[in-house]
PDB file of C-alpha atoms in Angstrom:
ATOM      1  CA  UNK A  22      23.608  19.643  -7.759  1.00 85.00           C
ATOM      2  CA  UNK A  23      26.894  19.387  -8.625  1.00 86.00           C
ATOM      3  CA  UNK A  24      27.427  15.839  -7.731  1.00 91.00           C
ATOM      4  CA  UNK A  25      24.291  14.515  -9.713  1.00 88.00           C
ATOM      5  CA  UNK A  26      25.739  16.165 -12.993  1.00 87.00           C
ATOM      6  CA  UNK A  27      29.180  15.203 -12.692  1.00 89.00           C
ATOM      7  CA  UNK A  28      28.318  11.937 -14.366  1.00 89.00           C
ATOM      8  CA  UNK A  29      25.580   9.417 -14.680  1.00 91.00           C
ATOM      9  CA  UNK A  30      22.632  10.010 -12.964  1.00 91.00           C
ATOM     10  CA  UNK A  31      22.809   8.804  -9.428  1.00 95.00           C
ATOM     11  CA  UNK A  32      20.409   6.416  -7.231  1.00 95.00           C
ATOM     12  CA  UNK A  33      18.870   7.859  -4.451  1.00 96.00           C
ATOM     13  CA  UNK A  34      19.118   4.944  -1.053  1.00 96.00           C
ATOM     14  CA  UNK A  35      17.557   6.166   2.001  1.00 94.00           C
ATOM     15  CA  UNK A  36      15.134   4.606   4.615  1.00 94.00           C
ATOM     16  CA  UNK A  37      13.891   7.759   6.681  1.00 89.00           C
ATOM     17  CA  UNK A  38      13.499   7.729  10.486  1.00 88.00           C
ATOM     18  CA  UNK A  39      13.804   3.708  10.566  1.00 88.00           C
ATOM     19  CA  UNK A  40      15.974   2.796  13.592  1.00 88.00           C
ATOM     20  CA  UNK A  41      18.121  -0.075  12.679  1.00 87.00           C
ATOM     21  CA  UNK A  42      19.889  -2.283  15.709  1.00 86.00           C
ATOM     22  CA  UNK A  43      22.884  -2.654  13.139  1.00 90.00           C
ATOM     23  CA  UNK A  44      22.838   0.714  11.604  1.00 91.00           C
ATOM     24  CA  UNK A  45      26.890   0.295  10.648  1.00 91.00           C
ATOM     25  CA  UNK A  46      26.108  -3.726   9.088  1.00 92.00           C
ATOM     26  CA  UNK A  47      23.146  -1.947   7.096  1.00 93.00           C
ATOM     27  CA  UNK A  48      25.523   1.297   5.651  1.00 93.00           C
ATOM     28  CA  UNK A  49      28.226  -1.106   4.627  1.00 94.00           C
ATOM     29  CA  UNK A  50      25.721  -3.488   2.785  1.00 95.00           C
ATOM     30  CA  UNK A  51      24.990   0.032   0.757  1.00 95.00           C
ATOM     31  CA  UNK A  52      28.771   1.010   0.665  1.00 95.00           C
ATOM     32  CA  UNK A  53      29.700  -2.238  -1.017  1.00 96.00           C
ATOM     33  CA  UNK A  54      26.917  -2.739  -3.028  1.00 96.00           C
ATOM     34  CA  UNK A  55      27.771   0.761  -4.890  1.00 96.00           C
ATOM     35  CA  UNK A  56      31.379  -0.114  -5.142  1.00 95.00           C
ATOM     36  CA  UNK A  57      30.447  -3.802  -6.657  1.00 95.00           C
ATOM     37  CA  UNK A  58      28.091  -2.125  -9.192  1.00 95.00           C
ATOM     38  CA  UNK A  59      30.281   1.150 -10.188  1.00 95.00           C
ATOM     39  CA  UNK A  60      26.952   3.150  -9.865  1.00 96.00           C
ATOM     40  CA  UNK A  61      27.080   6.173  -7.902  1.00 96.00           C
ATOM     41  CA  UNK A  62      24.590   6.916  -5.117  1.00 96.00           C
ATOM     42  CA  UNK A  63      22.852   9.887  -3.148  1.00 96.00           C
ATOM     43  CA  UNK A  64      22.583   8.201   0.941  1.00 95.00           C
ATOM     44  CA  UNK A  65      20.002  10.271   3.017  1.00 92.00           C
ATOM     45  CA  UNK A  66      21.627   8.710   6.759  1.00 86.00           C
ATOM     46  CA  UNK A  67      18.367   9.566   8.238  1.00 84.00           C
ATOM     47  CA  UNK A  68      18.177   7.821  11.479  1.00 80.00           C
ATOM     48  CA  UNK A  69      19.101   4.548  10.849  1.00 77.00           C
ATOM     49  CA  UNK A  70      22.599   4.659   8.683  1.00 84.00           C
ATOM     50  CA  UNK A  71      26.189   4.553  10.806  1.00 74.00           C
ATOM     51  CA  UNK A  72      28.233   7.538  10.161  1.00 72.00           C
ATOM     52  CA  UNK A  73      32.019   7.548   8.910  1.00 67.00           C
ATOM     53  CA  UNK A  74      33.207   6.980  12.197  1.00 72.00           C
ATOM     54  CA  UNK A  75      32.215   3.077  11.647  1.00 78.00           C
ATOM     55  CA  UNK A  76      31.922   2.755   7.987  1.00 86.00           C
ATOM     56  CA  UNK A  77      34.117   4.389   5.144  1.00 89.00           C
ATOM     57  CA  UNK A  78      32.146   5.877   3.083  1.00 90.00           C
ATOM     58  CA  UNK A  79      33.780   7.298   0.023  1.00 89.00           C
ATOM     59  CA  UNK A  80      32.853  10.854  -1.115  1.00 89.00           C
ATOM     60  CA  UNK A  81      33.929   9.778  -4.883  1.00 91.00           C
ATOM     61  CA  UNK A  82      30.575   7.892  -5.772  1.00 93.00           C
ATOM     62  CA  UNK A  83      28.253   8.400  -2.425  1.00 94.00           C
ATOM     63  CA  UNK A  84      26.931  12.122  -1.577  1.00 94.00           C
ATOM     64  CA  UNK A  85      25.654  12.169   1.617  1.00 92.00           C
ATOM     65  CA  UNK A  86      22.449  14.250   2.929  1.00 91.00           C
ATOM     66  CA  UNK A  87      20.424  15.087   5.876  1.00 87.00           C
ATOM     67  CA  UNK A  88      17.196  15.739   3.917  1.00 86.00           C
ATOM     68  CA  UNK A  89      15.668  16.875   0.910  1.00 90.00           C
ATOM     69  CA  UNK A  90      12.259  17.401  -0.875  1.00 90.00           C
ATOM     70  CA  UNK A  91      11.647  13.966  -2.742  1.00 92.00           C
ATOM     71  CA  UNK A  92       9.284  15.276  -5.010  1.00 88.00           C
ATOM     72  CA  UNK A  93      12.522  17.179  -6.698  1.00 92.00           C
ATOM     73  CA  UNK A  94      15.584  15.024  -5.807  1.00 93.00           C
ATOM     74  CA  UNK A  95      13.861  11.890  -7.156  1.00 93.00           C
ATOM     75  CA  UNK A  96      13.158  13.592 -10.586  1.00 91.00           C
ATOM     76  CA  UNK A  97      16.826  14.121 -10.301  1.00 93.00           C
ATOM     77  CA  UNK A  98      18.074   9.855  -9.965  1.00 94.00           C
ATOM     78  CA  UNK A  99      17.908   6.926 -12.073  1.00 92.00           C
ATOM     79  CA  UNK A 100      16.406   4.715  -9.343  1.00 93.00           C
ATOM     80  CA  UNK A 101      15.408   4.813  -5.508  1.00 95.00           C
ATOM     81  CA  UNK A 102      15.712   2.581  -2.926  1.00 96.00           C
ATOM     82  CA  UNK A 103      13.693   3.372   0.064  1.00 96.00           C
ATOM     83  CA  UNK A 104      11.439   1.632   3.097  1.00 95.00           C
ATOM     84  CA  UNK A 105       8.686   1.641   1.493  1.00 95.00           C
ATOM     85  CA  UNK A 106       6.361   4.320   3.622  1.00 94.00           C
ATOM     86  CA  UNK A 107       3.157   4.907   1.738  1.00 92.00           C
ATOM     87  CA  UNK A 108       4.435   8.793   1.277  1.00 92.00           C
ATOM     88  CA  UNK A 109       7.886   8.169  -0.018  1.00 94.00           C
ATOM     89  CA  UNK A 110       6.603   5.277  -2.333  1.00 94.00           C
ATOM     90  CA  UNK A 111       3.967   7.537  -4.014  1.00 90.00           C
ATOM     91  CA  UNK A 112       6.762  10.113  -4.791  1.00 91.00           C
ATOM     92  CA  UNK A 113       9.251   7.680  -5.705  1.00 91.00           C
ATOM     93  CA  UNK A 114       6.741   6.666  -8.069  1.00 89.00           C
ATOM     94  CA  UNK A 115       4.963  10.119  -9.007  1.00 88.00           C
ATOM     95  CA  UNK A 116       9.074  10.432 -10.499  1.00 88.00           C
ATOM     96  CA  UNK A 117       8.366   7.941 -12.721  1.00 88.00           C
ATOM     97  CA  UNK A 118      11.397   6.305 -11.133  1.00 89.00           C
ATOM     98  CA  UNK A 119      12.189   2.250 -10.727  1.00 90.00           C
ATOM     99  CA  UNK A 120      12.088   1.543  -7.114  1.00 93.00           C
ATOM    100  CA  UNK A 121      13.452  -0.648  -4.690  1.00 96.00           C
ATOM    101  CA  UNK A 122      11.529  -1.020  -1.675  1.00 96.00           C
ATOM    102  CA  UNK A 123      13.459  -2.316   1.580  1.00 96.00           C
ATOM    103  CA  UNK A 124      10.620  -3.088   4.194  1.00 95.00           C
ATOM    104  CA  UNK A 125      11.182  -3.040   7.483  1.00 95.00           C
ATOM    105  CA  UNK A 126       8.142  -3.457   9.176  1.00 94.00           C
ATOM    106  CA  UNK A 127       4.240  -2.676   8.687  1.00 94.00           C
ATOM    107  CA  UNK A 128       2.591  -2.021   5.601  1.00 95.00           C
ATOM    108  CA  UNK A 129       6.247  -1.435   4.012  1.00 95.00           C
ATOM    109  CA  UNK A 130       5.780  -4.784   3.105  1.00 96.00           C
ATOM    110  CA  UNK A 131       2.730  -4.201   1.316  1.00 95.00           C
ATOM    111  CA  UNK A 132       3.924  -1.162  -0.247  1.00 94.00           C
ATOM    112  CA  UNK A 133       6.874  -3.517  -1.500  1.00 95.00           C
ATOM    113  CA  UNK A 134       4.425  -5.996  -2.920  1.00 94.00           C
ATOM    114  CA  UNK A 135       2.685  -3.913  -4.990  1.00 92.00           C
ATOM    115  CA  UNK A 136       5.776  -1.995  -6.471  1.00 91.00           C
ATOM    116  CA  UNK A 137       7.013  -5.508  -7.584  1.00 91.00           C
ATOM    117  CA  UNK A 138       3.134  -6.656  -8.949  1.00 89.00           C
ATOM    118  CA  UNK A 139       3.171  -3.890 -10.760  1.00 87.00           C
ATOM    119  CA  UNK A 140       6.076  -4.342 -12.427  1.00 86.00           C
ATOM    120  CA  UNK A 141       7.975  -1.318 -11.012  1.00 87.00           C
ATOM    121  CA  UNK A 142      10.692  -2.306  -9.100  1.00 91.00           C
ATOM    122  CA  UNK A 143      11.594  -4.741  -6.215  1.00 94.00           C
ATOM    123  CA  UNK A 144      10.275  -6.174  -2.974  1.00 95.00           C
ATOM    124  CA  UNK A 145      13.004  -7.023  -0.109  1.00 96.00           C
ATOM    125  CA  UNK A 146      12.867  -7.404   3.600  1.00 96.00           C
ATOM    126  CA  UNK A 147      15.343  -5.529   5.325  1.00 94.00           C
ATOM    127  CA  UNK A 148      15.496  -9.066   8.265  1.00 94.00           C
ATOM    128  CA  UNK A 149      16.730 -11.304   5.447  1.00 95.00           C
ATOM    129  CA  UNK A 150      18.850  -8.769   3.318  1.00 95.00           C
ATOM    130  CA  UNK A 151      22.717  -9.267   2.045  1.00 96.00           C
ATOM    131  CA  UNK A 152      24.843  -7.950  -0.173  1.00 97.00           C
ATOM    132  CA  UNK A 153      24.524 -10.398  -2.821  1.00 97.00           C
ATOM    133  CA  UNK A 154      20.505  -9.462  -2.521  1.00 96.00           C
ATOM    134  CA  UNK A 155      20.691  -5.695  -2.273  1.00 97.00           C
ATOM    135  CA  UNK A 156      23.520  -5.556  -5.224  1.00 96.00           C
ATOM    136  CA  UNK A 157      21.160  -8.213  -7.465  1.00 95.00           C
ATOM    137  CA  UNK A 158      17.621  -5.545  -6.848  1.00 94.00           C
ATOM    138  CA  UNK A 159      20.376  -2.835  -7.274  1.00 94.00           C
ATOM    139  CA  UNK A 160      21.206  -3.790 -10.485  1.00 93.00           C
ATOM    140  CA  UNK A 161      17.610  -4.858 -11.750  1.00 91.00           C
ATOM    141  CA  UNK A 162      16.251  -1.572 -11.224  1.00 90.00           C
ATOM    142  CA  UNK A 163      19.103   0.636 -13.048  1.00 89.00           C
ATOM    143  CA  UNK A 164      19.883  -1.787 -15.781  1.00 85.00           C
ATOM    144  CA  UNK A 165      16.212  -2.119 -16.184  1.00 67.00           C
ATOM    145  CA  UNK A 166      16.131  -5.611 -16.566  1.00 47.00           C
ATOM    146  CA  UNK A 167      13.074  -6.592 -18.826  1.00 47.00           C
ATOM    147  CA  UNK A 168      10.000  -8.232 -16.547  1.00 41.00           C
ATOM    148  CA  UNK A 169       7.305  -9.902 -17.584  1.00 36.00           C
ATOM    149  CA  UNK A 170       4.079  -8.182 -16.666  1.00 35.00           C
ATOM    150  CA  UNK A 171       0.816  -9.711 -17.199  1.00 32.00           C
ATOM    151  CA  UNK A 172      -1.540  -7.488 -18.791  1.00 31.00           C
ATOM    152  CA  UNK A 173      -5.142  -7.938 -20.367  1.00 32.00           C
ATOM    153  CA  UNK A 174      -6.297  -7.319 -24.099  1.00 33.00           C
ATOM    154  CA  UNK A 175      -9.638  -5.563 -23.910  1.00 32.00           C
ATOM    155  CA  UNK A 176     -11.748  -5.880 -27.052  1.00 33.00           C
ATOM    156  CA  UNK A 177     -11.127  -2.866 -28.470  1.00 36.00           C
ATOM    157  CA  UNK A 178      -6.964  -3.963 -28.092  1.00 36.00           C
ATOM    158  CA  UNK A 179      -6.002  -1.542 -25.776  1.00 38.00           C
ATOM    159  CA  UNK A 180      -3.878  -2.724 -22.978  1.00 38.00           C
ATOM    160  CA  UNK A 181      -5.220  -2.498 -19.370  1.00 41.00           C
ATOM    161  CA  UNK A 182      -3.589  -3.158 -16.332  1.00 40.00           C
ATOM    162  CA  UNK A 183      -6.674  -5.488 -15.026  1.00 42.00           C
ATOM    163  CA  UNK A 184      -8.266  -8.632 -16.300  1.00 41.00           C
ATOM    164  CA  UNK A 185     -10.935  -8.061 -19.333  1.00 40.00           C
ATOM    165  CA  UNK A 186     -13.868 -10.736 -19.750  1.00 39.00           C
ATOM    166  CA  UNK A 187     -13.928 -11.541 -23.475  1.00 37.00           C
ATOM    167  CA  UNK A 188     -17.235 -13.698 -23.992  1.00 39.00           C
ATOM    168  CA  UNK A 189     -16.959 -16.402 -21.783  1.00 38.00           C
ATOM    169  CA  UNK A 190     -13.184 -16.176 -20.573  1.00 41.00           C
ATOM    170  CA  UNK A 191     -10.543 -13.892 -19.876  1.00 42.00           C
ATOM    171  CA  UNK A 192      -7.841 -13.104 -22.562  1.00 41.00           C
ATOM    172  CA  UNK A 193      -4.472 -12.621 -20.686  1.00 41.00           C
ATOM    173  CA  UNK A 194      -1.204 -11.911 -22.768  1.00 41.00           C
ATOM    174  CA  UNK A 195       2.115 -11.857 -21.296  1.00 41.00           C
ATOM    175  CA  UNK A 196       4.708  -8.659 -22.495  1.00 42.00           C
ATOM    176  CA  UNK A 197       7.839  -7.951 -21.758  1.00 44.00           C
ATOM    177  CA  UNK A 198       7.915  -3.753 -20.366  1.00 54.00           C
ATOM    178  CA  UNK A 199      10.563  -2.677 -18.596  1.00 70.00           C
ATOM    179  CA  UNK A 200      10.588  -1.335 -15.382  1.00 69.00           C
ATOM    180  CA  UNK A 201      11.688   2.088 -16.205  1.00 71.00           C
ATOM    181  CA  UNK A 202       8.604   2.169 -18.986  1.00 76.00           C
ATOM    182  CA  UNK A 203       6.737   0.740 -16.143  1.00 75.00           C
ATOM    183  CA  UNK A 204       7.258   3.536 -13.692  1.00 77.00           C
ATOM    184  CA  UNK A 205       6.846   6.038 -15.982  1.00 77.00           C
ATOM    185  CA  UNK A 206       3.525   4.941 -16.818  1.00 80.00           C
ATOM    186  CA  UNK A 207       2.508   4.214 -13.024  1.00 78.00           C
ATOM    187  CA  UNK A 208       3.290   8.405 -13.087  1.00 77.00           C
ATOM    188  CA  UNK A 209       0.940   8.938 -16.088  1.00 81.00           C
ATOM    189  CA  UNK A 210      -1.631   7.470 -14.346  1.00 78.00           C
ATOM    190  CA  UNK A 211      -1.024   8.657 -10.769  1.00 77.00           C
ATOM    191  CA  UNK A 212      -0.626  12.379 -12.254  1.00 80.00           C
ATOM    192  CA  UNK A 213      -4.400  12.039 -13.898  1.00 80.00           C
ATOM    193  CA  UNK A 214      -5.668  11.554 -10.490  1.00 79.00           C
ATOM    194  CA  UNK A 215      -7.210  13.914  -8.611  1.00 81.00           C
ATOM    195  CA  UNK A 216      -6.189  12.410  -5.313  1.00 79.00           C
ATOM    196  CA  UNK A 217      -7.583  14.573  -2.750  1.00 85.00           C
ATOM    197  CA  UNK A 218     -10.942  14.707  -4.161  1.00 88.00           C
ATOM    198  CA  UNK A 219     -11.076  11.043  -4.193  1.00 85.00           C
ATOM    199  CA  UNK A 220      -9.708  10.660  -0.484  1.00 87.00           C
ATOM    200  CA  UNK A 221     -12.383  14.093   0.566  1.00 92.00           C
ATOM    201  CA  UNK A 222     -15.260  11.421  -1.177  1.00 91.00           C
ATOM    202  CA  UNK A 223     -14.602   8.202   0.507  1.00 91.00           C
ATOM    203  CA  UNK A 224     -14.428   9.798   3.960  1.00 93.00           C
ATOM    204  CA  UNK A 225     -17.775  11.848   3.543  1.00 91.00           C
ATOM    205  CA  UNK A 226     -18.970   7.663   2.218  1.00 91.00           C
ATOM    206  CA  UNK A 227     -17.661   6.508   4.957  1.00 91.00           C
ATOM    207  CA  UNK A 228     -19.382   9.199   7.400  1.00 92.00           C
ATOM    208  CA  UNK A 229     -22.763   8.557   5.514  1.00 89.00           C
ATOM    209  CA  UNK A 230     -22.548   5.156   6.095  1.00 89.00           C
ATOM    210  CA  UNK A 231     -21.790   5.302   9.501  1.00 88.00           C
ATOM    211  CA  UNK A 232     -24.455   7.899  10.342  1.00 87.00           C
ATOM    212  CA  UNK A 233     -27.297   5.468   8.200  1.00 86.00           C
ATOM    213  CA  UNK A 234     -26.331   2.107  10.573  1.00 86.00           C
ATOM    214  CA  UNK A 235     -26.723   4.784  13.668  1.00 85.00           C
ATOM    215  CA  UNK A 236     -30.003   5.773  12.457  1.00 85.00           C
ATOM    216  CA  UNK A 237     -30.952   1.992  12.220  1.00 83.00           C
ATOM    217  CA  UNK A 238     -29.340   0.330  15.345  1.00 81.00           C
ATOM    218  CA  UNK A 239     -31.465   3.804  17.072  1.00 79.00           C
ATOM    219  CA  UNK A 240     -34.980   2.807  15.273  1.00 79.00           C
ATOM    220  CA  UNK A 241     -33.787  -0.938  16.183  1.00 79.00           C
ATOM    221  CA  UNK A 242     -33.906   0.243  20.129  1.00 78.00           C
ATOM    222  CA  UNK A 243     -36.410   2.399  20.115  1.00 75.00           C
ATOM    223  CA  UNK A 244     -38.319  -0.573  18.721  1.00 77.00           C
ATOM    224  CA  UNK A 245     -37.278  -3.494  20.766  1.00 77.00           C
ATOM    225  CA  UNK A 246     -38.188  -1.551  24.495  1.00 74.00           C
ATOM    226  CA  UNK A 247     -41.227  -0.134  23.152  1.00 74.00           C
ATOM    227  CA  UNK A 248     -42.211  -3.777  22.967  1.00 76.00           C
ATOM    228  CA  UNK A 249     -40.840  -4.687  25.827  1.00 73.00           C
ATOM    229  CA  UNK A 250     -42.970  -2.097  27.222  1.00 68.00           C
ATOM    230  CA  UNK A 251     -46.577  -3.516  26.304  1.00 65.00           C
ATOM    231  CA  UNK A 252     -47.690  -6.544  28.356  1.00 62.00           C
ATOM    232  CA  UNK A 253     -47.995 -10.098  27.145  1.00 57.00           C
ATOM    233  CA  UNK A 254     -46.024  -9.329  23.809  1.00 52.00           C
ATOM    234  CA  UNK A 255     -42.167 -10.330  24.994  1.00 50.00           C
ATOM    235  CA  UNK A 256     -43.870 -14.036  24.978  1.00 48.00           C
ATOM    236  CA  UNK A 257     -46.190 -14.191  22.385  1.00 46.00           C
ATOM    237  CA  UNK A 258     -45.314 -17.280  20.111  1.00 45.00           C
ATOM    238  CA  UNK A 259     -47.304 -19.087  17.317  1.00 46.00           C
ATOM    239  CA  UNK A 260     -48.808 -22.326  17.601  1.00 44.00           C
ATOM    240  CA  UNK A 261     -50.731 -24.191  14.963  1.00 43.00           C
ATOM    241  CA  UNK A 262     -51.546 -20.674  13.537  1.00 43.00           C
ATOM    242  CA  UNK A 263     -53.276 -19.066  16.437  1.00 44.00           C
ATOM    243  CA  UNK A 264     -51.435 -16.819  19.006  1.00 41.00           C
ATOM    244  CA  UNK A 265     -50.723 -18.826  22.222  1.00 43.00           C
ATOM    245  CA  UNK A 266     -50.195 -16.222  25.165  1.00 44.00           C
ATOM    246  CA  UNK A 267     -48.089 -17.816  28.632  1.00 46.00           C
ATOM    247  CA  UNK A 268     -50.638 -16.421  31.238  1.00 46.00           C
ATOM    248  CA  UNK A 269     -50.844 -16.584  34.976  1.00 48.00           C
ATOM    249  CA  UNK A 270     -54.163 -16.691  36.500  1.00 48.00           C
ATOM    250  CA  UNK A 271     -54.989 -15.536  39.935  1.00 50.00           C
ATOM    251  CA  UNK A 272     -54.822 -18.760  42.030  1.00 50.00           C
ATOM    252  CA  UNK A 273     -53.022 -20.742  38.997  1.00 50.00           C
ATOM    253  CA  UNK A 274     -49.505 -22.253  38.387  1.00 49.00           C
ATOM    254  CA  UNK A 275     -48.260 -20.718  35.075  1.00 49.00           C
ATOM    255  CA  UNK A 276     -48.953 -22.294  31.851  1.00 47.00           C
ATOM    256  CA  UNK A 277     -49.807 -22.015  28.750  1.00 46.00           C
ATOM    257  CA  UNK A 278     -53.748 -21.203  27.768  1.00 46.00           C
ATOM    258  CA  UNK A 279     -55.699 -21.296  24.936  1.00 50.00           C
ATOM    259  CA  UNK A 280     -56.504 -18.330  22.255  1.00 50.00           C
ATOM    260  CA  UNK A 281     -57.827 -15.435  24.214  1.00 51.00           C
ATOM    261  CA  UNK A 282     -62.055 -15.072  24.382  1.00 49.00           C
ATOM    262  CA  UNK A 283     -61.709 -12.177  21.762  1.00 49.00           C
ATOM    263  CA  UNK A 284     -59.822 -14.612  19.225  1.00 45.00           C
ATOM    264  CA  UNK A 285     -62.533 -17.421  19.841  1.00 45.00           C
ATOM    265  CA  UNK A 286     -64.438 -18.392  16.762  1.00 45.00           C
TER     266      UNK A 286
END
């Protein structure tokens, strides 16, 4: 506590239990990229950061931790810069805070798209990162560099973050929101949610459906060998509107025989 109000607010950079194969390249990249920008930082090492045996890291601007609750350190910092897992990017953004996702692998890349679609923060991949990339998304997200975000103009004027038919077309206006004003309202909207519910309501959809295509593929079965079961009806075809049975007489070849004496006319 005393670090983050010794002077500006700090950014939080951390990437969790990611395993790095250059954890030492990947702390200096963060070491520099502080020093180059004059911000100071909050580094959680977590499992993939080198330690100050192979990297100087310098206690002035960068306070190093092991771990601590998101939900209130990130209430705490101007900006975070995570990996984008789905828990840490729905806290970094329940904080109402610009974010900087660094994707690794798996959905982080996802996570990373829609942080930047949204108009929240940054996308990078941690395979093609540098200095000059991290210190550029760095810099966008505290200096809150303005970012045009598409938005629609329903007809009552309110703004909506999806597209609004208006008669025949769709009315799309471009605005200028920055991303801090973006994140914050990402956290309005998240914090009107009533998550669980909704997750407790698609599962018990999801188990309805599954039980009703059960119930079918069952009545399916049940119907296909009961007609297996009766004779002559696994090769009963139509033919010029009459039912024409394949039959095998005793002493015949089989073949294919006329309307049955009860159909005769």
């Amino acid at each position: 506590m005393e670090f983050i109000q010794a002077g500006d607010p700090p950014v939080y950079i951390g990437f969790g239990s990611i395993v790095t194969d250059d954890p030492a390249g990947l702390t200096r990249i963060i070491v520099d990229a502080i020093k180059a920008t004059g911000y100071r930082a909050i580094l959680a090492k977590g499992w993939g950061l080198g330690d100050e045996d192979t990297v100087e890291i310098p206690s002035d601007c960068i306070f190093q931790i092991k771990s601590c609750p998101h939900d209130w350190l990130f209430s705490q910092v101007r900006a975070v810069c995570h990996h984008g897992g789905a828990g840490t990017t729905a806290a970094s953004l329940l904080a109402g805070r610009p974010t900087m996702i660094v994707g690794f692998f798996g959905d982080q890349f996802f996570w990373g798209q829609r942080v930047r679609d949204l108009g929240a923060g940054v996308a990078l991949r941690a395979s093609t990162l540098t200095l000059e990339s991290f210190t550029a998304g760095l810099r966008t997200i505290v200096e809150d560099t303005n970012m045009a975000v598409r938005l629609s103009l329903s007809l009552s004027l309110s703004l909506s973050l999806s597209r609004c038919r208006i008669l025949c077309g769709t009315l799309t206006v471009t605005l200028l929101m920055s991303h801090q004003k973006k994140a914050k309202e990402i956290s309005r909207v998240l914090r009107s949610e009533h998550g669980t519910q909704v997750a407790v309501d698609v599962i018990h959809s999801h188990i309805a459906e599954f039980e009703k295509n059960q119930r079918i593929s069952e009545s399916s079965e049940a119907i296909a060998a009961s007609i297996r079961g009766q004779p002559g009806l696994g090769s009963v075809a139509p033919a010029s509107g009459r039912l024409m049975t394949r039959t095998t007489s005793p002493g015949s070849s089989p073949g294919v025989s006329g309307p049955p004496p009860d159909l005769v006319q």
